Coordinates of C-alpha atoms in Angstrom, one line a residue:
Chain A
M171 CA -29.0 -33.5 -39.1
F172 CA -25.3 -33.0 -38.4
R173 CA -24.4 -34.3 -34.9
P174 CA -21.1 -32.7 -33.9
E175 CA -20.7 -34.8 -30.8
Y176 CA -19.8 -37.9 -32.9
F177 CA -16.9 -36.1 -34.5
Y178 CA -15.7 -34.1 -31.5
F179 CA -13.3 -35.3 -28.9
R180 CA -15.1 -36.6 -25.7
K181 CA -13.1 -37.7 -22.7
K182 CA -13.3 -41.5 -22.3
D183 CA -11.0 -43.8 -20.5
T184 CA -9.8 -46.6 -22.8
I185 CA -6.2 -47.7 -23.6
I186 CA -6.5 -45.9 -26.9
H187 CA -7.5 -42.7 -25.3
R188 CA -4.5 -42.9 -23.0
L189 CA -1.9 -43.3 -25.7
D190 CA 0.6 -40.6 -26.4
P191 CA -0.6 -38.5 -29.4
R192 CA 2.7 -38.9 -31.1
S193 CA 2.3 -42.7 -31.2
K194 CA -1.1 -42.2 -32.7
L195 CA 0.3 -39.9 -35.2
V196 CA 2.8 -42.5 -36.2
Y197 CA 0.0 -45.0 -36.5
V198 CA -2.1 -42.8 -38.8
I199 CA 0.8 -42.0 -41.0
A200 CA 1.8 -45.6 -41.2
M201 CA -1.8 -46.7 -42.1
F202 CA -2.0 -44.0 -44.7
V203 CA 1.2 -45.4 -46.3
W204 CA -0.1 -49.0 -46.1
A205 CA -3.3 -47.9 -47.7
L206 CA -1.6 -46.3 -50.6
I207 CA 1.4 -48.6 -51.1
R208 CA -0.6 -51.5 -52.7
G209 CA -4.0 -51.6 -54.4
D210 CA -5.1 -55.2 -54.2
L211 CA -8.2 -56.5 -52.5
L212 CA -6.5 -59.0 -50.2
F213 CA -3.9 -56.7 -48.8
L214 CA -6.2 -53.8 -48.2
S215 CA -8.9 -56.0 -46.6
A216 CA -6.2 -57.3 -44.2
V217 CA -5.1 -53.7 -43.3
F218 CA -8.7 -52.6 -42.9
L219 CA -9.5 -55.5 -40.6
L220 CA -6.4 -54.6 -38.6
T221 CA -7.6 -51.0 -38.1
L222 CA -10.7 -52.4 -36.5
I223 CA -8.6 -53.6 -33.5
P224 CA -7.8 -50.2 -32.1
I225 CA -11.4 -49.1 -33.0
S226 CA -12.7 -51.9 -30.8
L227 CA -10.2 -51.2 -28.0
G228 CA -11.2 -47.6 -28.1
K229 CA -15.0 -48.5 -28.1
L230 CA -15.5 -46.5 -31.3
F231 CA -17.6 -48.8 -33.4
K232 CA -20.5 -46.5 -33.3
N233 CA -18.4 -43.6 -34.3
L234 CA -16.9 -45.6 -37.2
L235 CA -20.4 -46.6 -38.5
I236 CA -21.6 -43.1 -38.4
S237 CA -18.5 -41.8 -40.2
L238 CA -18.8 -44.6 -42.8
R239 CA -22.5 -43.8 -43.3
A240 CA -21.6 -40.2 -43.8
A241 CA -19.0 -41.2 -46.4
L242 CA -21.3 -43.8 -48.0
F243 CA -21.9 -41.6 -51.0
F244 CA -18.2 -41.3 -51.8
I245 CA -17.6 -45.0 -51.2
V246 CA -20.4 -45.9 -53.7
L247 CA -19.0 -43.3 -56.1
I248 CA -15.5 -44.8 -55.9
I249 CA -16.8 -48.3 -56.6
L250 CA -19.0 -47.2 -59.5
I251 CA -16.5 -45.0 -61.3
N252 CA -13.7 -47.6 -60.9
Y253 CA -15.9 -50.4 -62.1
V254 CA -17.1 -48.4 -65.1
F255 CA -13.6 -47.6 -66.2
S256 CA -11.8 -50.8 -65.4
H257 CA -14.5 -53.5 -65.4
N258 CA -12.7 -55.0 -62.5
L259 CA -14.9 -55.3 -59.5
S260 CA -12.2 -56.4 -57.0
L261 CA -10.1 -53.4 -57.9
A262 CA -13.1 -51.1 -57.4
I263 CA -13.8 -52.6 -54.0
A264 CA -10.2 -52.4 -53.1
L265 CA -10.0 -48.7 -53.8
A266 CA -13.1 -48.2 -51.7
L267 CA -11.4 -50.1 -48.9
R268 CA -8.4 -47.8 -49.2
F269 CA -10.7 -44.9 -48.5
M270 CA -12.3 -46.7 -45.6
I271 CA -8.8 -47.4 -44.1
L272 CA -8.1 -43.7 -44.2
I273 CA -11.4 -43.1 -42.3
S274 CA -11.0 -45.7 -39.7
S275 CA -7.3 -44.9 -38.9
F276 CA -7.8 -41.2 -38.8
L277 CA -10.8 -41.6 -36.6
I278 CA -8.6 -43.1 -33.9
F279 CA -6.5 -40.0 -34.0
S280 CA -9.2 -37.4 -34.2
I281 CA -11.7 -38.7 -31.7
T282 CA -9.4 -40.2 -29.0
T283 CA -6.8 -37.5 -28.9
S284 CA -7.5 -34.6 -26.5
P285 CA -6.7 -31.4 -28.4
D286 CA -4.8 -30.4 -25.3
D287 CA -2.5 -33.4 -25.7
L288 CA -2.1 -32.9 -29.4
A289 CA -1.2 -29.3 -28.8
L290 CA 1.3 -30.3 -26.2
A291 CA 2.8 -32.8 -28.6
L292 CA 3.1 -30.1 -31.2
Y293 CA 4.7 -27.8 -28.7
R294 CA 7.3 -30.4 -27.7
M295 CA 8.0 -31.0 -31.4
G296 CA 9.1 -27.4 -31.6
F297 CA 6.1 -25.5 -32.9
P298 CA 5.8 -22.0 -31.5
Y299 CA 3.5 -21.6 -28.5
D300 CA 1.2 -19.0 -30.2
F301 CA 0.6 -21.4 -33.1
V302 CA -0.1 -24.3 -30.7
L303 CA -2.5 -22.2 -28.7
T304 CA -4.3 -21.0 -31.8
F305 CA -4.7 -24.6 -32.9
N306 CA -6.0 -25.6 -29.5
L307 CA -8.5 -22.7 -29.3
S308 CA -9.8 -23.4 -32.8
V309 CA -10.7 -27.0 -31.7
R310 CA -12.1 -25.8 -28.3
F311 CA -14.5 -23.4 -30.0
I312 CA -15.9 -25.9 -32.6
P313 CA -18.9 -26.8 -30.4
T314 CA -19.4 -23.1 -29.4
V315 CA -19.6 -22.0 -33.0
M316 CA -21.9 -24.8 -33.9
R317 CA -24.2 -23.8 -31.1
D318 CA -24.1 -20.2 -32.4
A319 CA -24.9 -21.4 -35.9
T320 CA -27.9 -23.5 -34.6
N321 CA -29.2 -20.5 -32.7
I322 CA -28.9 -18.2 -35.7
I323 CA -30.5 -20.7 -38.0
D324 CA -33.4 -21.1 -35.6
A325 CA -33.8 -17.4 -35.2
Q326 CA -33.8 -16.8 -39.0
R327 CA -36.2 -19.7 -39.6
A328 CA -38.5 -18.2 -37.0
R329 CA -38.6 -15.1 -39.2
G330 CA -39.5 -17.2 -42.3
L331 CA -36.1 -18.1 -43.8
E332 CA -36.4 -21.1 -46.0
T333 CA -33.4 -23.4 -45.5
Q334 CA -34.8 -26.7 -46.6
K335 CA -36.1 -26.5 -50.1
G336 CA -34.0 -26.8 -53.2
F337 CA -30.2 -27.1 -53.5
I338 CA -29.4 -23.6 -54.9
N339 CA -32.1 -22.0 -52.9
R340 CA -30.6 -23.5 -49.7
I341 CA -27.1 -22.2 -50.5
K342 CA -28.5 -18.8 -51.3
N343 CA -30.5 -18.7 -48.1
Y344 CA -27.6 -19.5 -45.9
V345 CA -26.2 -16.0 -46.4
P346 CA -28.4 -14.5 -43.7
V347 CA -27.0 -17.2 -41.4
L348 CA -23.4 -16.8 -42.4
I349 CA -23.1 -13.0 -41.9
P350 CA -24.4 -13.0 -38.3
L351 CA -22.3 -16.0 -37.6
I352 CA -19.1 -14.2 -38.7
V353 CA -20.0 -11.1 -36.7
V354 CA -20.7 -13.2 -33.6
G355 CA -17.5 -15.0 -34.2
I356 CA -15.4 -11.9 -34.4
K357 CA -17.0 -10.4 -31.3
R358 CA -16.3 -13.7 -29.5
A359 CA -12.7 -13.6 -30.6
I360 CA -12.2 -10.1 -29.2
N361 CA -13.7 -11.3 -25.8
V362 CA -11.5 -14.4 -25.8
A363 CA -8.4 -12.5 -26.5
E364 CA -9.2 -10.0 -23.8
S365 CA -9.7 -12.7 -21.2
M366 CA -6.5 -14.4 -22.2
E367 CA -4.7 -11.2 -21.7
A368 CA -6.2 -10.9 -18.2
R369 CA -4.8 -14.4 -17.5
C370 CA -1.2 -13.4 -18.2
F371 CA -1.0 -14.6 -21.8
G372 CA 2.4 -13.6 -23.2
A373 CA 4.1 -13.2 -19.8
S374 CA 6.7 -15.7 -20.5
K375 CA 8.5 -16.6 -23.7
K376 CA 8.7 -20.2 -22.6
P377 CA 5.4 -21.1 -20.9
T378 CA 5.4 -24.2 -18.8
T379 CA 2.8 -27.0 -18.9
L380 CA 0.8 -28.8 -16.3
Y381 CA 1.6 -32.2 -17.8
E382 CA 4.4 -33.7 -19.7
L383 CA 4.0 -36.3 -22.4
K384 CA 5.7 -39.6 -21.7
F385 CA 6.1 -42.5 -24.0
A386 CA 5.1 -45.7 -22.2
V387 CA 5.3 -49.3 -23.1
K388 CA 1.8 -49.2 -24.6
D389 CA 3.0 -46.6 -27.0
Y390 CA 5.9 -48.7 -28.2
V391 CA 3.5 -51.6 -28.6
F392 CA 1.1 -49.5 -30.6
I393 CA 3.9 -48.3 -32.9
A394 CA 5.0 -51.8 -33.4
F395 CA 1.3 -52.6 -34.2
S396 CA 1.4 -50.0 -36.9
F397 CA 4.0 -52.1 -38.7
I398 CA 2.2 -55.4 -38.7
P399 CA 1.1 -54.8 -42.3
T400 CA 4.8 -55.3 -43.2
I401 CA 4.1 -59.1 -42.7
F402 CA 1.0 -58.9 -44.9
Y403 CA 3.1 -57.1 -47.5
F404 CA 5.5 -60.0 -47.9
L405 CA 3.1 -62.8 -47.3
L406 CA 0.0 -61.8 -49.3
Chain B
M52 CA -2.2 2.5 1.4
S53 CA -5.3 1.8 -0.6
L54 CA -5.4 -1.1 -3.0
V55 CA -6.8 0.9 -5.9
K56 CA -6.6 4.7 -6.3
I57 CA -8.1 6.4 -9.3
I58 CA -7.4 10.1 -9.8
N59 CA -9.2 12.2 -12.3
L60 CA -9.6 9.5 -14.8
N61 CA -11.2 10.2 -18.2
F62 CA -11.4 7.6 -20.9
K63 CA -12.8 7.6 -24.4
Y64 CA -12.7 4.4 -26.5
A65 CA -11.1 4.8 -30.0
N66 CA -13.8 5.2 -32.7
T67 CA -16.5 6.5 -30.3
D68 CA -17.4 10.2 -29.8
F69 CA -18.3 10.2 -26.1
W70 CA -16.4 9.8 -22.9
S71 CA -17.1 6.4 -21.3
L72 CA -15.5 7.5 -18.1
R73 CA -15.6 11.1 -16.9
N74 CA -13.7 12.5 -14.0
I75 CA -13.5 9.3 -11.9
N76 CA -12.0 9.6 -8.5
L77 CA -12.1 6.5 -6.4
E78 CA -10.2 4.7 -3.6
I79 CA -10.6 1.1 -2.7
S80 CA -9.1 -0.5 0.4
E81 CA -8.2 -4.1 0.9
G82 CA -11.0 -6.4 2.1
E83 CA -13.9 -4.4 0.7
F84 CA -16.9 -5.9 -1.1
I85 CA -18.1 -3.3 -3.5
I86 CA -21.0 -3.2 -5.9
I87 CA -20.9 -0.9 -9.0
T88 CA -24.3 -0.4 -10.4
G89 CA -25.9 1.6 -13.1
Q90 CA -27.8 1.3 -16.4
S91 CA -26.2 -0.6 -19.3
G92 CA -23.6 1.7 -21.0
C93 CA -23.0 3.7 -17.8
G94 CA -19.3 2.8 -17.8
K95 CA -19.3 0.0 -15.2
T96 CA -17.3 -2.4 -17.4
T97 CA -15.0 0.3 -18.6
L98 CA -14.2 1.2 -15.0
L99 CA -13.4 -2.5 -14.2
R100 CA -11.1 -2.7 -17.2
A101 CA -9.3 0.5 -16.1
M102 CA -8.6 -1.1 -12.8
N103 CA -6.5 -4.0 -14.1
G104 CA -4.9 -2.3 -17.1
L105 CA -7.0 -3.8 -19.9
I106 CA -7.6 -0.1 -20.4
P107 CA -5.4 1.5 -21.7
H108 CA -3.4 -1.6 -22.9
Y109 CA -5.9 -3.8 -24.6
H110 CA -8.6 -1.3 -25.3
Q111 CA -7.1 1.8 -26.8
G112 CA -8.4 5.3 -26.7
E113 CA -8.0 8.7 -25.2
Y114 CA -6.7 8.2 -21.6
D115 CA -6.2 10.9 -19.1
G116 CA -5.6 10.6 -15.4
H117 CA -4.0 8.0 -13.1
V118 CA -4.9 4.6 -11.9
I119 CA -2.7 3.2 -9.2
L120 CA -3.1 -0.5 -8.4
D121 CA -1.3 -1.6 -5.3
G122 CA 1.3 1.1 -5.7
K123 CA 1.7 0.5 -9.5
E124 CA 0.8 3.1 -12.1
V125 CA -1.4 0.9 -14.4
S126 CA -0.5 2.7 -17.6
K127 CA 3.2 1.9 -17.1
H128 CA 2.9 -1.8 -16.3
K129 CA 2.1 -4.7 -18.5
V130 CA -1.3 -6.4 -18.2
Y131 CA 0.2 -9.7 -17.1
E132 CA 2.0 -8.0 -14.2
L133 CA -1.3 -6.3 -13.2
A134 CA -3.2 -9.6 -13.6
K135 CA -1.4 -11.0 -10.6
I136 CA -2.8 -8.2 -8.5
A137 CA -6.3 -7.8 -10.0
G138 CA -8.1 -10.7 -11.7
I139 CA -11.1 -10.0 -13.9
V140 CA -14.1 -12.3 -14.6
F141 CA -16.2 -11.3 -17.6
Q142 CA -19.8 -11.7 -18.3
N143 CA -19.9 -14.6 -20.7
P144 CA -18.4 -17.8 -19.2
E145 CA -18.0 -19.5 -22.6
D146 CA -15.6 -16.8 -23.9
Q147 CA -13.3 -17.4 -21.0
I148 CA -12.8 -21.2 -21.4
F149 CA -9.7 -22.2 -23.2
A150 CA -8.9 -25.7 -22.0
M151 CA -10.3 -29.1 -22.3
T152 CA -10.2 -30.0 -18.6
V153 CA -11.0 -27.9 -15.5
E154 CA -7.5 -28.4 -14.0
K155 CA -5.9 -27.2 -17.2
E156 CA -8.2 -24.2 -17.2
V157 CA -7.1 -23.3 -13.7
A158 CA -3.4 -23.8 -14.7
F159 CA -3.6 -21.6 -17.8
G160 CA -2.4 -18.4 -16.2
L161 CA 0.3 -20.2 -14.3
E162 CA 1.6 -21.9 -17.5
N163 CA 1.8 -18.5 -19.1
L164 CA 3.8 -17.2 -16.2
G165 CA 6.2 -20.0 -16.6
I166 CA 5.6 -21.4 -13.1
E167 CA 7.4 -24.7 -12.4
R168 CA 5.3 -27.9 -12.7
S169 CA 5.4 -29.1 -9.1
E170 CA 4.6 -25.6 -7.8
M171 CA 1.8 -25.4 -10.4
R172 CA 0.3 -28.7 -9.3
K173 CA 0.2 -27.4 -5.7
I174 CA -1.5 -24.2 -6.6
V175 CA -4.1 -25.9 -8.8
D176 CA -4.9 -28.3 -5.9
E177 CA -5.2 -25.5 -3.4
T178 CA -7.4 -23.4 -5.7
L179 CA -9.8 -26.2 -6.6
Q180 CA -10.2 -26.8 -2.9
Q181 CA -10.6 -23.2 -2.2
M182 CA -13.5 -23.0 -4.6
R183 CA -14.8 -26.4 -3.6
I184 CA -14.7 -27.8 -7.1
S185 CA -12.1 -30.6 -6.7
H186 CA -14.7 -33.1 -8.0
L187 CA -14.9 -31.3 -11.3
R188 CA -11.1 -31.5 -11.8
F189 CA -11.1 -33.8 -14.9
R190 CA -14.4 -32.6 -16.5
Q191 CA -14.5 -30.7 -19.7
P192 CA -15.5 -27.1 -18.7
F193 CA -17.5 -26.6 -21.9
F194 CA -20.0 -29.2 -20.8
L195 CA -20.5 -27.9 -17.3
S196 CA -23.5 -25.8 -16.2
G197 CA -23.3 -22.0 -16.2
G198 CA -22.8 -21.8 -12.5
E199 CA -20.0 -24.4 -12.5
Q200 CA -18.3 -22.7 -15.4
Q201 CA -18.3 -19.4 -13.5
K202 CA -16.7 -21.1 -10.5
V203 CA -14.1 -22.7 -12.8
I204 CA -13.3 -19.2 -14.2
I205 CA -13.1 -17.7 -10.8
S206 CA -10.7 -20.5 -9.8
S207 CA -8.5 -19.8 -12.8
I208 CA -8.3 -16.2 -11.6
L209 CA -7.7 -17.2 -8.0
A210 CA -4.8 -19.4 -9.1
L211 CA -2.9 -16.2 -9.8
K212 CA -3.4 -15.2 -6.2
P213 CA -4.8 -11.7 -6.8
K214 CA -5.7 -9.4 -4.0
L215 CA -8.5 -7.9 -6.0
I216 CA -11.2 -9.8 -8.0
L217 CA -13.2 -7.8 -10.5
L218 CA -16.4 -9.3 -11.8
D219 CA -18.4 -8.0 -14.7
E220 CA -22.1 -9.0 -14.4
P221 CA -21.2 -12.5 -13.4
L222 CA -24.8 -13.3 -12.5
S223 CA -26.5 -12.3 -15.7
S224 CA -26.2 -15.7 -17.3
L225 CA -27.2 -17.7 -14.2
D226 CA -30.5 -19.0 -12.9
P227 CA -31.5 -17.6 -9.5
M228 CA -30.3 -20.7 -7.6
S229 CA -26.8 -20.7 -9.1
A230 CA -26.6 -16.9 -8.8
Q231 CA -27.3 -17.2 -5.1
A232 CA -24.7 -19.9 -4.7
L233 CA -22.1 -17.8 -6.6
V234 CA -22.8 -14.8 -4.4
E235 CA -22.3 -16.8 -1.3
E236 CA -19.0 -18.2 -2.7
L237 CA -17.8 -14.6 -3.3
H238 CA -18.8 -13.6 0.2
R239 CA -16.7 -16.5 1.5
L240 CA -13.7 -15.5 -0.6
N241 CA -14.1 -12.0 0.9
R242 CA -14.5 -13.1 4.5
Q243 CA -12.3 -16.2 4.7
Y244 CA -9.5 -15.3 2.3
G245 CA -9.6 -11.5 2.6
K246 CA -10.0 -11.0 -1.2
T247 CA -11.2 -7.6 -2.2
I248 CA -14.3 -8.0 -4.4
V249 CA -15.6 -5.4 -6.9
I250 CA -18.6 -6.5 -8.8
A251 CA -20.5 -4.7 -11.5
E252 CA -24.1 -5.9 -11.4
H253 CA -27.7 -4.8 -11.5
R254 CA -29.2 -7.8 -9.7
L255 CA -29.0 -6.0 -6.4
D256 CA -31.4 -8.2 -4.5
L257 CA -28.9 -11.0 -4.1
L258 CA -25.9 -8.9 -3.4
S259 CA -26.9 -6.1 -1.1
K260 CA -26.7 -8.2 2.0
Y261 CA -22.9 -8.9 1.5
A262 CA -21.5 -5.7 0.1
N263 CA -20.2 -3.0 2.3
R264 CA -20.2 -0.3 -0.3
M265 CA -22.1 0.7 -3.4
I266 CA -21.0 2.9 -6.3
V267 CA -23.7 4.2 -8.6
M268 CA -22.7 5.3 -12.1
D269 CA -24.5 7.3 -14.7
K270 CA -23.2 8.4 -18.1
G271 CA -19.6 7.7 -17.2
Q272 CA -19.6 9.4 -13.9
I273 CA -19.8 8.3 -10.3
I274 CA -22.9 9.9 -8.9
L275 CA -22.9 8.2 -5.6
D276 CA -20.4 6.3 -3.6
N277 CA -21.3 5.3 0.0
R278 CA -22.2 2.6 2.4
I279 CA -24.8 0.5 0.7
E280 CA -27.6 1.2 3.2
E281 CA -27.0 5.0 2.8
V282 CA -27.2 4.7 -1.0
L283 CA -30.4 2.7 -1.0
A284 CA -32.0 5.2 1.5
K285 CA -30.7 8.2 -0.3
I286 CA -31.7 7.9 -3.9
D287 CA -34.4 6.3 -6.0
L288 CA -32.5 3.9 -8.1
E289 CA -35.5 3.3 -10.4
S290 CA -35.2 6.9 -11.7
L291 CA -31.8 5.9 -13.0
G292 CA -33.1 2.8 -14.7
I293 CA -31.8 0.4 -12.1
N294 CA -33.9 -2.3 -10.6
E295 CA -34.2 -1.4 -6.9
P296 CA -34.0 -4.4 -4.5
L297 CA -37.4 -5.5 -3.4
F298 CA -36.7 -4.8 0.3
A299 CA -35.7 -1.2 -0.5
K300 CA -38.8 -0.7 -2.5
F301 CA -40.9 -2.2 0.3
A302 CA -39.2 0.0 3.0
R303 CA -39.8 3.1 0.8
F304 CA -43.5 2.1 0.5
L305 CA -43.9 1.6 4.2
R306 CA -42.2 4.9 4.9
A307 CA -44.5 6.7 2.6
K308 CA -47.7 5.0 3.6
Y309 CA -47.3 4.9 7.4
G310 CA -44.7 7.6 7.9
L311 CA -42.5 5.2 9.8
E312 CA -38.8 5.7 9.9
L313 CA -37.3 2.2 9.5
G314 CA -33.7 3.1 9.4
N315 CA -31.3 1.3 7.1
C316 CA -32.3 -2.3 6.2
L317 CA -30.6 -4.7 3.9
S318 CA -33.0 -7.6 3.7
I319 CA -36.8 -8.1 3.5
E320 CA -36.7 -9.8 7.0
E321 CA -35.1 -6.8 8.5
V322 CA -37.7 -4.5 7.0
V323 CA -40.5 -6.6 8.4
R324 CA -38.9 -6.8 11.8
R325 CA -38.3 -3.1 12.0
F326 CA -41.8 -2.4 10.7
N327 CA -43.4 -4.5 13.4
H328 CA -41.1 -3.0 16.0
A329 CA -42.0 0.6 14.9
K330 CA -45.7 -0.2 14.8
S331 CA -45.8 -1.6 18.3
H332 CA -44.3 1.6 19.7

């Protein structure tokens, strides 16, 4: 069963949650670069272990384990395929580690960043307000749409829809779920737009914001942390 | 001057072939607490939308007549200008939540208006206190209960400091306890802060005690508009498909059975008291 709450932002109060989203963005990009720049086991293991530090500061081990379990199939696949073609086990494992680094660094960004803050960061980077708000709303409505989907699936099952047997059959039988879901979604969108209208949406070309993002010392420290692998790069 | 003045309003949504509002004439003064009731599809929601300009600006269709809100002809002003005078709360709380924290939800309208940050902080503080939800300030509205969500949404409307608050079946998604609490909160806004309240609802049991006026609609028309006790005494709401409040039904029954004239009552206690009084005489 898919558990959205492990992938969806929940407010928590850790140092990682309080970081400026822009510094987290720098971290993710840096880690992606480190993961791709070299393909040897030692370097990638060091980088992976490094990504566990923010994970533990953000109390996200459980989320990481769940994400890795969800990706297990691909991890095994990467190892198998690479081993079959290269007969080099350490390379195969290194490439799997590369994938795991992407997961564990992106997790920091996706789970600990409030979509509000991310939207604010985008707004300050010069993206248009409409775009930023659209982004914000799409994140905000994830749990709502998921609940709609669960309700529709339950309702259709109660009427005898088979959603569990056979791969093709399952896909085919999701059509009676998808169509009501889209209809409900459109109706919801109309309501949401109406109530935004009623709360002065579009009144000002340059809307103000309740908070301002501020880079603090911890953000500079975190960015510096993202560059620690430079040392590994030259030493290992 | 009345806060809302509607003159000969007719409205037909685009893509429908019937008039949702027919020949509406209505005046609302500041400080009133009005219930609009009627069967589903009678035009209650449409009437609310017409009062704050969502009709004809957001919902298009054939529009004929005048709606004047606080001296402004609604069809000639933008919705965001009108939203500062008349705020509207819709039926489904979940569709009205845009932010990830309660305080940002409350600030949403102010941000859109481009209010300065220090001023915005002040208004958010005041509004949260006004609705007594300061303790929810940093919570995620999506994870709150239905009653709390409704309060958050009302706060987000109040932040714009409207004179008039329109509510479209706000009680329908609430359990009886939260519904009762919300009604009392609305009563307080009406008494303490002088907000004019117009509420479209058919759960009349909870509301009758607080409203001063009731408008009954049927097929797009206003068929009765009077003080609430007059309305309840005058017509049989059940014949229009509206759930009559229990006390009104009870009073009707006593009247019919014992031929006692109980006068106008607005709660079950009052019916019983007057009945005892009438019996002893």
